[in-house]
Short mmCIF file of N, CA and C in Angstrom, two decimals:
data_model
loop_
_atom_site.label_atom_id
_atom_site.label_comp_id
_atom_site.label_asym_id
_atom_site.label_seq_id
_atom_site.Cartn_x
_atom_site.Cartn_y
_atom_site.Cartn_z
N MET A 70 0.85 -1.17 0.00
CA MET A 70 0.00 0.00 0.00
C MET A 70 0.89 1.23 0.00
N THR A 71 0.64 2.14 -0.90
CA THR A 71 1.37 3.40 -0.89
C THR A 71 0.52 4.47 -0.25
N ALA A 72 1.17 5.43 0.36
CA ALA A 72 0.45 6.49 1.06
C ALA A 72 -0.45 7.28 0.12
N THR A 73 0.01 7.48 -1.11
CA THR A 73 -0.77 8.30 -2.03
C THR A 73 -2.07 7.62 -2.45
N ARG A 74 -2.14 6.31 -2.35
CA ARG A 74 -3.37 5.61 -2.71
C ARG A 74 -4.20 5.26 -1.49
N ALA A 75 -3.64 5.35 -0.31
CA ALA A 75 -4.32 4.87 0.87
C ALA A 75 -5.18 5.91 1.58
N LEU A 76 -4.65 7.08 1.80
CA LEU A 76 -5.39 8.10 2.54
C LEU A 76 -6.30 8.88 1.60
N ALA A 77 -7.56 8.95 1.95
CA ALA A 77 -8.52 9.70 1.13
C ALA A 77 -8.24 11.19 1.24
N ALA A 78 -8.63 11.92 0.22
CA ALA A 78 -8.47 13.37 0.21
C ALA A 78 -9.25 13.98 1.36
N GLY A 79 -8.69 15.03 1.93
CA GLY A 79 -9.37 15.74 3.01
C GLY A 79 -8.44 15.97 4.19
N VAL A 80 -9.03 16.42 5.27
CA VAL A 80 -8.28 16.72 6.49
C VAL A 80 -8.43 15.56 7.46
N TRP A 81 -7.32 15.12 8.00
CA TRP A 81 -7.27 14.05 8.98
C TRP A 81 -6.80 14.66 10.30
N GLN A 82 -7.48 14.34 11.40
CA GLN A 82 -7.17 14.88 12.72
C GLN A 82 -6.58 13.79 13.61
N ALA A 83 -5.59 14.17 14.42
CA ALA A 83 -5.00 13.22 15.37
C ALA A 83 -5.96 12.95 16.52
N ASP A 84 -6.07 11.70 16.91
CA ASP A 84 -6.79 11.32 18.12
C ASP A 84 -5.77 11.48 19.26
N LEU A 85 -5.91 12.54 20.02
CA LEU A 85 -4.90 12.91 21.01
C LEU A 85 -4.76 11.87 22.12
N SER A 86 -5.81 11.13 22.41
CA SER A 86 -5.74 10.12 23.47
C SER A 86 -4.95 8.89 23.03
N ARG A 87 -4.75 8.73 21.71
CA ARG A 87 -4.02 7.56 21.20
C ARG A 87 -2.78 7.94 20.40
N SER A 88 -2.36 9.19 20.49
CA SER A 88 -1.17 9.65 19.78
C SER A 88 -0.09 9.97 20.80
N THR A 89 1.17 9.65 20.46
CA THR A 89 2.26 9.83 21.41
C THR A 89 3.49 10.41 20.72
N ALA A 90 4.30 11.09 21.50
CA ALA A 90 5.61 11.56 21.03
C ALA A 90 6.64 11.05 22.01
N SER A 91 7.75 10.57 21.47
CA SER A 91 8.83 10.10 22.32
C SER A 91 10.15 10.59 21.75
N PHE A 92 11.17 10.58 22.61
CA PHE A 92 12.48 11.02 22.16
C PHE A 92 13.55 10.22 22.86
N GLN A 93 14.74 10.29 22.28
CA GLN A 93 15.93 9.63 22.82
C GLN A 93 17.11 10.54 22.56
N VAL A 94 17.96 10.71 23.58
CA VAL A 94 19.14 11.57 23.45
C VAL A 94 20.23 11.01 24.37
N GLY A 95 21.48 11.17 23.94
CA GLY A 95 22.59 10.76 24.79
C GLY A 95 22.62 11.61 26.06
N ASN A 96 22.91 10.94 27.20
CA ASN A 96 22.97 11.63 28.48
C ASN A 96 24.01 10.95 29.35
N LEU A 97 25.15 11.63 29.53
CA LEU A 97 26.25 11.10 30.35
C LEU A 97 26.64 9.69 29.94
N GLY A 98 26.78 9.47 28.64
CA GLY A 98 27.23 8.18 28.12
C GLY A 98 26.15 7.14 27.98
N ARG A 99 24.94 7.46 28.36
CA ARG A 99 23.82 6.53 28.21
C ARG A 99 22.76 7.19 27.33
N LYS A 100 21.69 6.48 27.11
CA LYS A 100 20.57 7.04 26.36
C LYS A 100 19.46 7.41 27.35
N ALA A 101 18.99 8.64 27.25
CA ALA A 101 17.83 9.08 28.03
C ALA A 101 16.63 9.03 27.10
N HIS A 102 15.53 8.53 27.62
CA HIS A 102 14.29 8.41 26.85
C HIS A 102 13.22 9.24 27.54
N GLY A 103 12.27 9.71 26.77
CA GLY A 103 11.18 10.46 27.37
C GLY A 103 9.97 10.50 26.46
N THR A 104 8.88 11.00 27.03
CA THR A 104 7.64 11.16 26.29
C THR A 104 7.13 12.58 26.48
N VAL A 105 6.34 13.01 25.51
CA VAL A 105 5.75 14.34 25.51
C VAL A 105 4.33 14.18 24.94
N PRO A 106 3.32 14.77 25.60
CA PRO A 106 1.96 14.66 25.07
C PRO A 106 1.78 15.41 23.74
N VAL A 107 1.04 14.78 22.84
CA VAL A 107 0.63 15.42 21.59
C VAL A 107 -0.66 16.19 21.90
N THR A 108 -0.69 17.48 21.61
CA THR A 108 -1.88 18.28 21.93
C THR A 108 -2.66 18.71 20.69
N ALA A 109 -2.09 18.54 19.52
CA ALA A 109 -2.81 18.83 18.28
C ALA A 109 -2.06 18.18 17.12
N GLY A 110 -2.82 17.83 16.09
CA GLY A 110 -2.19 17.28 14.89
C GLY A 110 -3.19 17.17 13.76
N THR A 111 -2.78 17.66 12.59
CA THR A 111 -3.61 17.53 11.40
C THR A 111 -2.75 17.18 10.20
N VAL A 112 -3.35 16.46 9.29
CA VAL A 112 -2.73 16.09 8.02
C VAL A 112 -3.77 16.37 6.95
N GLU A 113 -3.36 17.03 5.87
CA GLU A 113 -4.29 17.30 4.77
C GLU A 113 -3.78 16.63 3.51
N ILE A 114 -4.67 15.86 2.88
CA ILE A 114 -4.34 15.12 1.66
C ILE A 114 -5.13 15.72 0.50
N GLY A 115 -4.43 15.98 -0.62
CA GLY A 115 -5.08 16.52 -1.82
C GLY A 115 -5.84 15.46 -2.58
N THR A 116 -6.62 15.88 -3.55
CA THR A 116 -7.44 14.95 -4.34
C THR A 116 -6.60 13.97 -5.14
N ASP A 117 -5.34 14.34 -5.42
CA ASP A 117 -4.44 13.45 -6.16
C ASP A 117 -3.57 12.61 -5.22
N GLY A 118 -3.87 12.64 -3.92
CA GLY A 118 -3.10 11.86 -2.94
C GLY A 118 -1.88 12.59 -2.41
N THR A 119 -1.66 13.81 -2.86
CA THR A 119 -0.51 14.58 -2.41
C THR A 119 -0.69 15.03 -0.97
N LEU A 120 0.39 14.95 -0.21
CA LEU A 120 0.38 15.49 1.16
C LEU A 120 0.47 17.00 1.04
N LEU A 121 -0.59 17.70 1.45
CA LEU A 121 -0.65 19.15 1.31
C LEU A 121 -0.18 19.89 2.56
N ALA A 122 -0.49 19.33 3.73
CA ALA A 122 -0.16 20.05 4.97
C ALA A 122 -0.01 19.07 6.12
N VAL A 123 0.90 19.42 7.04
CA VAL A 123 1.08 18.70 8.30
C VAL A 123 1.30 19.76 9.36
N HIS A 124 0.60 19.60 10.47
CA HIS A 124 0.80 20.50 11.60
C HIS A 124 0.70 19.67 12.87
N GLY A 125 1.62 19.88 13.79
CA GLY A 125 1.58 19.17 15.06
C GLY A 125 2.04 20.05 16.21
N THR A 126 1.50 19.78 17.39
CA THR A 126 1.86 20.53 18.58
C THR A 126 2.11 19.55 19.73
N LEU A 127 3.20 19.79 20.47
CA LEU A 127 3.55 18.98 21.63
C LEU A 127 3.59 19.85 22.87
N ASP A 128 3.20 19.28 24.01
CA ASP A 128 3.24 19.98 25.29
C ASP A 128 4.55 19.64 26.00
N LEU A 129 5.60 20.40 25.69
CA LEU A 129 6.90 20.15 26.33
C LEU A 129 6.85 20.39 27.83
N GLY A 130 5.89 21.20 28.29
CA GLY A 130 5.75 21.46 29.71
C GLY A 130 5.41 20.20 30.50
N ALA A 131 4.93 19.18 29.82
CA ALA A 131 4.57 17.91 30.47
C ALA A 131 5.57 16.81 30.12
N ILE A 132 6.80 17.19 29.77
CA ILE A 132 7.83 16.22 29.41
C ILE A 132 8.05 15.24 30.57
N ASP A 133 8.27 13.97 30.23
CA ASP A 133 8.47 12.94 31.25
C ASP A 133 9.61 12.03 30.81
N THR A 134 10.73 12.10 31.53
CA THR A 134 11.87 11.22 31.24
C THR A 134 11.97 10.09 32.25
N GLY A 135 11.03 10.04 33.18
CA GLY A 135 11.08 9.01 34.20
C GLY A 135 11.97 9.38 35.38
N LYS A 136 12.58 10.55 35.31
CA LYS A 136 13.44 11.04 36.41
C LYS A 136 13.04 12.48 36.72
N ALA A 137 12.44 12.68 37.89
CA ALA A 137 11.91 14.00 38.26
C ALA A 137 13.00 15.07 38.24
N LYS A 138 14.20 14.76 38.70
CA LYS A 138 15.28 15.76 38.72
C LYS A 138 15.65 16.19 37.30
N ARG A 139 15.76 15.24 36.39
CA ARG A 139 16.09 15.56 35.00
C ARG A 139 14.96 16.39 34.37
N ASP A 140 13.71 16.02 34.64
CA ASP A 140 12.58 16.78 34.10
C ASP A 140 12.62 18.22 34.62
N LYS A 141 12.97 18.39 35.89
CA LYS A 141 13.08 19.74 36.47
C LYS A 141 14.23 20.51 35.82
N ASP A 142 15.36 19.84 35.60
CA ASP A 142 16.51 20.48 34.95
C ASP A 142 16.16 20.94 33.53
N LEU A 143 15.37 20.16 32.80
CA LEU A 143 14.99 20.51 31.43
C LEU A 143 14.17 21.80 31.36
N ARG A 144 13.55 22.18 32.48
CA ARG A 144 12.75 23.41 32.53
C ARG A 144 13.63 24.66 32.52
N LYS A 145 14.92 24.53 32.86
CA LYS A 145 15.82 25.67 33.02
C LYS A 145 16.01 26.43 31.70
N PRO A 146 16.25 27.76 31.82
CA PRO A 146 16.44 28.60 30.62
C PRO A 146 17.56 28.13 29.69
N GLY A 147 18.62 27.54 30.21
CA GLY A 147 19.71 27.08 29.37
C GLY A 147 19.40 25.80 28.60
N LEU A 148 18.34 25.12 29.01
CA LEU A 148 17.95 23.90 28.31
C LEU A 148 16.66 24.18 27.53
N LEU A 149 15.52 23.63 27.93
CA LEU A 149 14.30 23.83 27.15
C LEU A 149 13.53 25.10 27.51
N ASP A 150 13.86 25.73 28.63
CA ASP A 150 13.21 26.99 29.05
C ASP A 150 11.68 26.82 29.04
N LEU A 151 11.23 25.77 29.71
CA LEU A 151 9.84 25.37 29.62
C LEU A 151 8.86 26.30 30.33
N ASP A 152 9.32 27.05 31.31
CA ASP A 152 8.39 27.98 31.97
C ASP A 152 7.98 29.10 31.02
N ARG A 153 8.88 29.48 30.11
CA ARG A 153 8.56 30.53 29.13
C ARG A 153 8.07 29.96 27.80
N HIS A 154 8.47 28.74 27.47
CA HIS A 154 8.14 28.16 26.15
C HIS A 154 7.73 26.69 26.30
N PRO A 155 6.53 26.43 26.82
CA PRO A 155 6.13 25.04 27.07
C PRO A 155 5.63 24.26 25.86
N VAL A 156 5.53 24.92 24.70
CA VAL A 156 4.93 24.27 23.52
C VAL A 156 5.95 24.18 22.39
N MET A 157 5.90 23.07 21.67
CA MET A 157 6.70 22.88 20.46
C MET A 157 5.72 22.64 19.32
N THR A 158 5.97 23.30 18.17
CA THR A 158 5.11 23.09 17.01
C THR A 158 5.95 22.70 15.80
N PHE A 159 5.30 22.00 14.89
CA PHE A 159 5.91 21.65 13.60
C PHE A 159 4.89 21.95 12.52
N ILE A 160 5.33 22.66 11.49
CA ILE A 160 4.50 22.94 10.32
C ILE A 160 5.30 22.56 9.08
N ALA A 161 4.76 21.64 8.29
CA ALA A 161 5.46 21.19 7.07
C ALA A 161 5.52 22.32 6.05
N THR A 162 6.66 22.41 5.37
CA THR A 162 6.82 23.37 4.28
C THR A 162 6.92 22.68 2.93
N SER A 163 7.27 21.37 2.93
CA SER A 163 7.31 20.60 1.70
C SER A 163 7.23 19.12 2.03
N ALA A 164 6.77 18.35 1.06
CA ALA A 164 6.67 16.89 1.23
C ALA A 164 6.75 16.23 -0.13
N ARG A 165 7.36 15.06 -0.13
CA ARG A 165 7.38 14.26 -1.36
C ARG A 165 7.14 12.81 -0.97
N THR A 166 6.46 12.09 -1.86
CA THR A 166 6.16 10.69 -1.61
C THR A 166 7.46 9.89 -1.54
N GLU A 167 7.51 8.99 -0.57
CA GLU A 167 8.68 8.14 -0.39
C GLU A 167 8.23 6.84 0.25
N GLY A 168 8.34 5.72 -0.48
CA GLY A 168 7.95 4.42 0.06
C GLY A 168 6.47 4.39 0.42
N THR A 169 6.19 4.00 1.67
CA THR A 169 4.80 3.95 2.15
C THR A 169 4.43 5.21 2.89
N GLY A 170 5.12 6.30 2.58
CA GLY A 170 4.84 7.56 3.26
C GLY A 170 5.42 8.73 2.52
N TRP A 171 6.01 9.64 3.29
CA TRP A 171 6.53 10.87 2.72
C TRP A 171 7.83 11.27 3.40
N HIS A 172 8.65 12.00 2.69
CA HIS A 172 9.77 12.72 3.28
C HIS A 172 9.26 14.15 3.45
N VAL A 173 9.28 14.63 4.68
CA VAL A 173 8.67 15.93 5.00
C VAL A 173 9.73 16.86 5.57
N THR A 174 9.71 18.09 5.13
CA THR A 174 10.56 19.15 5.68
C THR A 174 9.64 20.24 6.19
N GLY A 175 10.04 20.84 7.31
CA GLY A 175 9.19 21.89 7.85
C GLY A 175 9.91 22.73 8.87
N THR A 176 9.12 23.57 9.55
CA THR A 176 9.64 24.47 10.56
C THR A 176 9.23 23.97 11.94
N LEU A 177 10.24 23.75 12.77
CA LEU A 177 10.03 23.35 14.15
C LEU A 177 10.25 24.59 15.01
N ALA A 178 9.29 24.90 15.87
CA ALA A 178 9.40 26.06 16.75
C ALA A 178 9.39 25.59 18.20
N ALA A 179 10.41 26.01 18.95
CA ALA A 179 10.53 25.69 20.38
C ALA A 179 11.52 26.67 20.99
N ARG A 180 11.41 26.90 22.29
CA ARG A 180 12.34 27.79 23.00
C ARG A 180 12.35 29.21 22.42
N GLY A 181 11.29 29.62 21.76
CA GLY A 181 11.24 30.95 21.19
C GLY A 181 12.05 31.12 19.93
N THR A 182 12.42 30.01 19.30
CA THR A 182 13.19 30.05 18.07
C THR A 182 12.63 29.03 17.08
N GLU A 183 13.04 29.13 15.84
CA GLU A 183 12.61 28.20 14.80
C GLU A 183 13.81 27.60 14.10
N THR A 184 13.65 26.36 13.66
CA THR A 184 14.69 25.69 12.90
C THR A 184 14.03 24.77 11.87
N GLU A 185 14.76 24.47 10.81
CA GLU A 185 14.24 23.54 9.82
C GLU A 185 14.47 22.11 10.32
N LEU A 186 13.49 21.26 10.10
CA LEU A 186 13.59 19.86 10.49
C LEU A 186 13.03 19.00 9.36
N ALA A 187 13.74 17.95 9.02
CA ALA A 187 13.30 17.02 7.98
C ALA A 187 13.21 15.62 8.58
N GLY A 188 12.27 14.85 8.07
CA GLY A 188 12.12 13.48 8.55
C GLY A 188 11.19 12.71 7.64
N THR A 189 10.83 11.53 8.09
CA THR A 189 9.94 10.68 7.31
C THR A 189 8.63 10.47 8.07
N VAL A 190 7.58 10.29 7.30
CA VAL A 190 6.27 9.94 7.85
C VAL A 190 5.84 8.67 7.13
N GLU A 191 5.64 7.61 7.90
CA GLU A 191 5.25 6.32 7.34
C GLU A 191 3.81 6.00 7.70
N LEU A 192 3.07 5.49 6.74
CA LEU A 192 1.73 5.00 6.98
C LEU A 192 1.85 3.53 7.35
N SER A 193 1.57 3.20 8.62
CA SER A 193 1.77 1.82 9.05
C SER A 193 0.50 0.99 9.05
N SER A 194 -0.66 1.64 9.10
CA SER A 194 -1.89 0.87 8.98
C SER A 194 -3.04 1.79 8.59
N LEU A 195 -4.03 1.19 7.99
CA LEU A 195 -5.21 1.94 7.56
C LEU A 195 -6.41 1.03 7.76
N ASP A 196 -7.39 1.53 8.50
CA ASP A 196 -8.59 0.74 8.80
C ASP A 196 -9.80 1.63 8.60
N GLY A 197 -10.34 1.60 7.40
CA GLY A 197 -11.50 2.43 7.12
C GLY A 197 -11.15 3.91 7.15
N ARG A 198 -11.76 4.62 8.08
CA ARG A 198 -11.55 6.07 8.18
C ARG A 198 -10.47 6.42 9.21
N GLU A 199 -9.66 5.46 9.60
CA GLU A 199 -8.63 5.69 10.61
C GLU A 199 -7.29 5.13 10.11
N ALA A 200 -6.20 5.82 10.45
CA ALA A 200 -4.87 5.38 10.02
C ALA A 200 -3.86 5.66 11.13
N VAL A 201 -2.72 4.99 11.05
CA VAL A 201 -1.62 5.24 11.99
C VAL A 201 -0.43 5.75 11.18
N LEU A 202 0.06 6.91 11.55
CA LEU A 202 1.25 7.50 10.95
C LEU A 202 2.36 7.53 11.98
N THR A 203 3.57 7.22 11.55
CA THR A 203 4.73 7.30 12.43
C THR A 203 5.74 8.23 11.78
N ALA A 204 6.01 9.33 12.45
CA ALA A 204 6.97 10.32 11.96
C ALA A 204 8.25 10.20 12.77
N THR A 205 9.39 10.21 12.07
CA THR A 205 10.69 10.17 12.74
C THR A 205 11.58 11.26 12.19
N ALA A 206 12.36 11.84 13.09
CA ALA A 206 13.30 12.89 12.69
C ALA A 206 14.45 12.91 13.68
N ARG A 207 15.55 13.45 13.23
CA ARG A 207 16.74 13.64 14.07
C ARG A 207 17.01 15.13 14.14
N LEU A 208 16.95 15.66 15.35
CA LEU A 208 17.10 17.09 15.60
C LEU A 208 18.46 17.37 16.22
N ASP A 209 19.18 18.34 15.67
CA ASP A 209 20.41 18.83 16.28
C ASP A 209 19.96 19.87 17.32
N ARG A 210 20.04 19.54 18.59
CA ARG A 210 19.53 20.41 19.65
C ARG A 210 20.15 21.79 19.63
N ARG A 211 21.35 21.91 19.09
CA ARG A 211 22.03 23.21 19.06
C ARG A 211 21.31 24.22 18.17
N THR A 212 20.55 23.73 17.16
CA THR A 212 19.82 24.65 16.29
C THR A 212 18.70 25.37 17.03
N LEU A 213 18.32 24.85 18.20
CA LEU A 213 17.33 25.51 19.04
C LEU A 213 17.98 26.34 20.14
N GLY A 214 19.31 26.43 20.12
CA GLY A 214 20.01 27.22 21.12
C GLY A 214 20.26 26.49 22.42
N ILE A 215 20.11 25.17 22.42
CA ILE A 215 20.39 24.40 23.63
C ILE A 215 21.88 24.12 23.66
N ARG A 216 22.55 24.78 24.59
CA ARG A 216 24.00 24.67 24.71
C ARG A 216 24.34 23.89 25.97
N ALA A 217 24.98 22.79 25.79
CA ALA A 217 25.46 21.97 26.90
C ALA A 217 26.60 21.12 26.35
N PRO A 218 27.57 20.78 27.19
CA PRO A 218 28.64 19.91 26.71
C PRO A 218 28.07 18.60 26.17
N SER A 219 28.58 18.14 25.02
CA SER A 219 28.02 16.95 24.38
C SER A 219 28.18 15.68 25.21
N PHE A 220 29.12 15.66 26.15
CA PHE A 220 29.22 14.47 27.00
C PHE A 220 28.06 14.43 27.99
N MET A 221 27.48 15.60 28.28
CA MET A 221 26.32 15.65 29.19
C MET A 221 25.02 15.36 28.43
N ILE A 222 24.83 16.09 27.34
CA ILE A 222 23.63 15.91 26.52
C ILE A 222 24.09 15.76 25.08
N GLY A 223 23.71 14.66 24.46
CA GLY A 223 24.12 14.40 23.09
C GLY A 223 23.65 15.48 22.13
N LYS A 224 24.36 15.61 21.05
CA LYS A 224 24.03 16.60 20.02
C LYS A 224 22.71 16.28 19.34
N TRP A 225 22.43 14.99 19.13
CA TRP A 225 21.27 14.57 18.34
C TRP A 225 20.15 14.09 19.24
N VAL A 226 18.94 14.54 18.95
CA VAL A 226 17.74 14.09 19.63
C VAL A 226 16.89 13.36 18.58
N ASP A 227 16.67 12.07 18.80
CA ASP A 227 15.84 11.29 17.90
C ASP A 227 14.39 11.37 18.39
N VAL A 228 13.52 11.85 17.51
CA VAL A 228 12.12 12.08 17.86
C VAL A 228 11.23 11.15 17.04
N THR A 229 10.24 10.55 17.71
CA THR A 229 9.25 9.71 17.04
C THR A 229 7.86 10.15 17.49
N VAL A 230 7.01 10.43 16.54
CA VAL A 230 5.62 10.75 16.85
C VAL A 230 4.76 9.70 16.15
N THR A 231 3.94 9.02 16.95
CA THR A 231 2.99 8.05 16.40
C THR A 231 1.60 8.65 16.59
N ALA A 232 0.94 8.89 15.47
CA ALA A 232 -0.37 9.54 15.51
C ALA A 232 -1.44 8.64 14.90
N VAL A 233 -2.49 8.42 15.66
CA VAL A 233 -3.68 7.77 15.13
C VAL A 233 -4.53 8.90 14.60
N ILE A 234 -4.83 8.85 13.31
CA ILE A 234 -5.58 9.94 12.68
C ILE A 234 -6.89 9.42 12.10
N ALA A 235 -7.87 10.30 12.10
CA ALA A 235 -9.18 9.95 11.52
C ALA A 235 -9.59 11.10 10.61
N GLN A 236 -10.26 10.73 9.53
CA GLN A 236 -10.69 11.75 8.58
C GLN A 236 -11.82 12.57 9.18
N SER A 237 -11.69 13.89 9.04
CA SER A 237 -12.73 14.80 9.53
C SER A 237 -13.98 14.63 8.70
N ALA A 238 -15.10 14.76 9.36
CA ALA A 238 -16.39 14.59 8.64
C ALA A 238 -16.67 15.76 7.74
#
């Protein structure tokens, strides 16, 4: 199944109760993992199957790494500055069909700044008017102004968003 033939034209909305965002980053020689709630998400498909738009929002203020001290540290101005900027957004600026999904490039906004981010969106299942999309990207944290020695926090943050989407009526 290719994405261009699978998703019907129209706007698809994320089911926030069944959509998740997770990340992985190097931390003191190990991998730190965490989750962030998805608070909004839409995908728009054109009549020819073209991906026209992608928009997503994450609540970074509710970040959970499983370690309360680390979560508190991430709130600091030198890291995610979550008291001033608790939301992260992504808006696609271009997309092209690739495999069972798309290669998407867009603008990621967090910490009061914007950076370009590219990744893949895969269609993993389709059941009537509902589908599961999995988006993956690798973010260089420095492009958001997060400055920390790389032995403490790795340069690359691997992000995965799994969204259950349903076509709007």
